[in-house]
Short mmCIF file of C-alpha atoms in Angstrom, two decimals:
data_model
loop_
_atom_site.label_atom_id
_atom_site.label_comp_id
_atom_site.label_asym_id
_atom_site.label_seq_id
_atom_site.Cartn_x
_atom_site.Cartn_y
_atom_site.Cartn_z
CA MET T 22 183.15 149.71 95.73
CA PHE T 23 182.26 148.26 99.12
CA ARG T 24 183.96 150.96 101.17
CA PRO T 25 181.70 153.59 102.71
CA LYS T 26 182.07 157.08 101.39
CA ILE T 27 182.50 159.49 104.27
CA PRO T 28 181.29 162.98 103.44
CA THR T 29 183.74 165.80 104.03
CA MET T 30 182.89 169.12 105.60
CA PRO T 31 182.75 171.87 103.00
CA THR T 32 185.50 174.41 103.49
CA PRO T 33 184.58 178.08 103.37
CA THR T 34 185.74 179.96 100.32
CA GLY T 35 186.84 183.58 100.37
CA ILE T 36 187.25 185.79 103.41
CA VAL T 37 185.19 184.73 106.38
CA THR T 38 184.01 187.56 108.62
CA PRO T 39 182.50 187.02 112.02
CA PRO T 40 178.85 187.98 112.37
CA ALA T 41 178.25 191.57 113.38
CA VAL T 42 177.28 192.10 116.99
CA GLU T 43 174.72 194.82 117.53
CA PRO T 44 174.91 196.67 120.84
CA THR T 45 171.81 196.45 122.94
CA ALA T 46 170.15 199.50 124.40
CA ILE T 47 170.46 199.97 128.14
CA VAL T 48 167.10 200.60 129.73
CA GLN T 49 166.91 201.68 133.35
CA HIS T 50 164.03 200.30 135.33
CA THR T 51 162.45 201.89 138.33
CA PRO T 52 162.62 199.76 141.47
CA ALA T 53 159.55 197.67 142.14
CA PRO T 54 157.41 198.51 145.16
CA ALA T 55 157.87 196.41 148.28
CA PRO T 56 155.92 193.15 148.16
CA VAL T 57 152.68 192.96 150.07
CA PRO T 58 152.67 190.31 152.84
CA VAL T 59 150.80 187.25 151.69
CA ALA T 60 148.79 184.89 153.86
CA PRO T 61 150.36 181.44 154.41
CA ALA T 62 149.98 179.25 151.36
CA THR T 63 147.36 176.56 151.50
CA PRO T 64 148.26 173.09 150.22
CA ALA T 65 147.73 172.65 146.49
CA ARG T 66 145.72 169.47 147.01
CA PRO T 67 143.25 168.85 149.76
CA THR T 68 144.02 166.01 152.13
CA ILE T 69 142.04 162.84 151.55
CA GLN T 70 140.46 161.21 154.53
CA LEU T 71 139.94 157.49 154.17
CA THR T 72 136.89 156.04 155.78
CA PRO T 73 136.81 152.32 156.60
CA GLY T 74 134.55 151.69 153.60
CA THR T 75 136.88 153.54 151.22
CA ALA T 76 139.92 151.70 152.57
CA LEU T 77 138.13 148.37 152.13
CA ALA T 78 137.18 149.29 148.56
CA LEU T 79 140.78 150.24 147.74
CA ILE T 80 142.09 146.99 149.20
CA GLY T 81 139.49 145.01 147.27
CA GLY T 82 140.27 146.80 144.02
CA GLY T 83 144.01 146.29 144.45
CA THR T 84 143.50 142.62 145.19
CA ALA T 85 141.33 142.22 142.10
CA VAL T 86 143.96 143.91 139.92
CA VAL T 87 146.72 141.67 141.30
CA LEU T 88 144.62 138.54 140.73
CA VAL T 89 143.72 139.50 137.17
CA VAL T 90 147.31 140.37 136.23
CA GLY T 91 148.52 137.14 137.83
CA ALA T 92 145.95 135.08 135.94
CA VAL T 93 146.96 136.69 132.64
CA LEU T 94 150.65 136.05 133.27
CA VAL T 95 150.05 132.44 134.31
CA SER T 96 147.90 131.81 131.23
CA MET T 97 150.61 133.26 128.98
CA LEU T 98 153.21 131.03 130.64
CA LEU T 99 150.92 128.03 130.20
CA ALA T 100 150.42 128.86 126.51
CA VAL T 101 154.19 129.00 125.99
CA ALA T 102 154.66 125.68 127.81
CA ILE T 103 151.95 123.96 125.74
CA THR T 104 153.44 125.32 122.52
CA ALA T 105 156.91 124.12 123.51
CA ALA T 106 155.58 120.65 124.38
CA SER T 107 153.74 120.35 121.07
CA VAL T 108 156.85 121.42 119.13
CA ALA T 109 158.87 118.84 121.03
CA VAL T 110 156.34 116.11 120.21
CA CYS T 111 156.41 117.10 116.53
CA ALA T 112 160.21 116.96 116.55
CA VAL T 113 160.19 113.46 118.09
CA VAL T 114 157.63 112.23 115.55
CA LEU T 115 159.58 113.67 112.62
CA ARG T 116 162.80 112.20 113.97
CA SER T 117 161.25 108.75 114.29
CA LEU T 118 159.75 108.97 110.79
CA LEU T 119 163.08 109.94 109.28
CA ALA T 120 164.91 107.24 111.23
CA SER T 121 162.43 104.53 110.19
CA GLU T 122 162.74 105.55 106.54
CA THR T 123 166.53 105.19 106.60
CA LYS T 124 166.17 101.69 108.17
CA ARG T 125 163.90 100.53 105.35
CA ARG T 126 166.50 101.13 102.66
#
């Protein structure tokens, strides 16, 4: 009842013949003309020239992103620490309440 039932592969019945292979037609192609010389390829993307103002803006933006991500991570860590401390305080209070009740009897 609790054993898994493993399905079995169905066995073919009767005579099994391999699929028929159809021969493909042979088509002769004429040789392609010689390639035309091409001018040297230009880069796909143009080069970006950073001016001092652009570099300063990039540095400022990167710094802002790092500070925001750091603040978010620190606040999440602080939330976890506060939650853990409050759970610990609740556990101590419940333990003392249960201990005081057993002393009264």
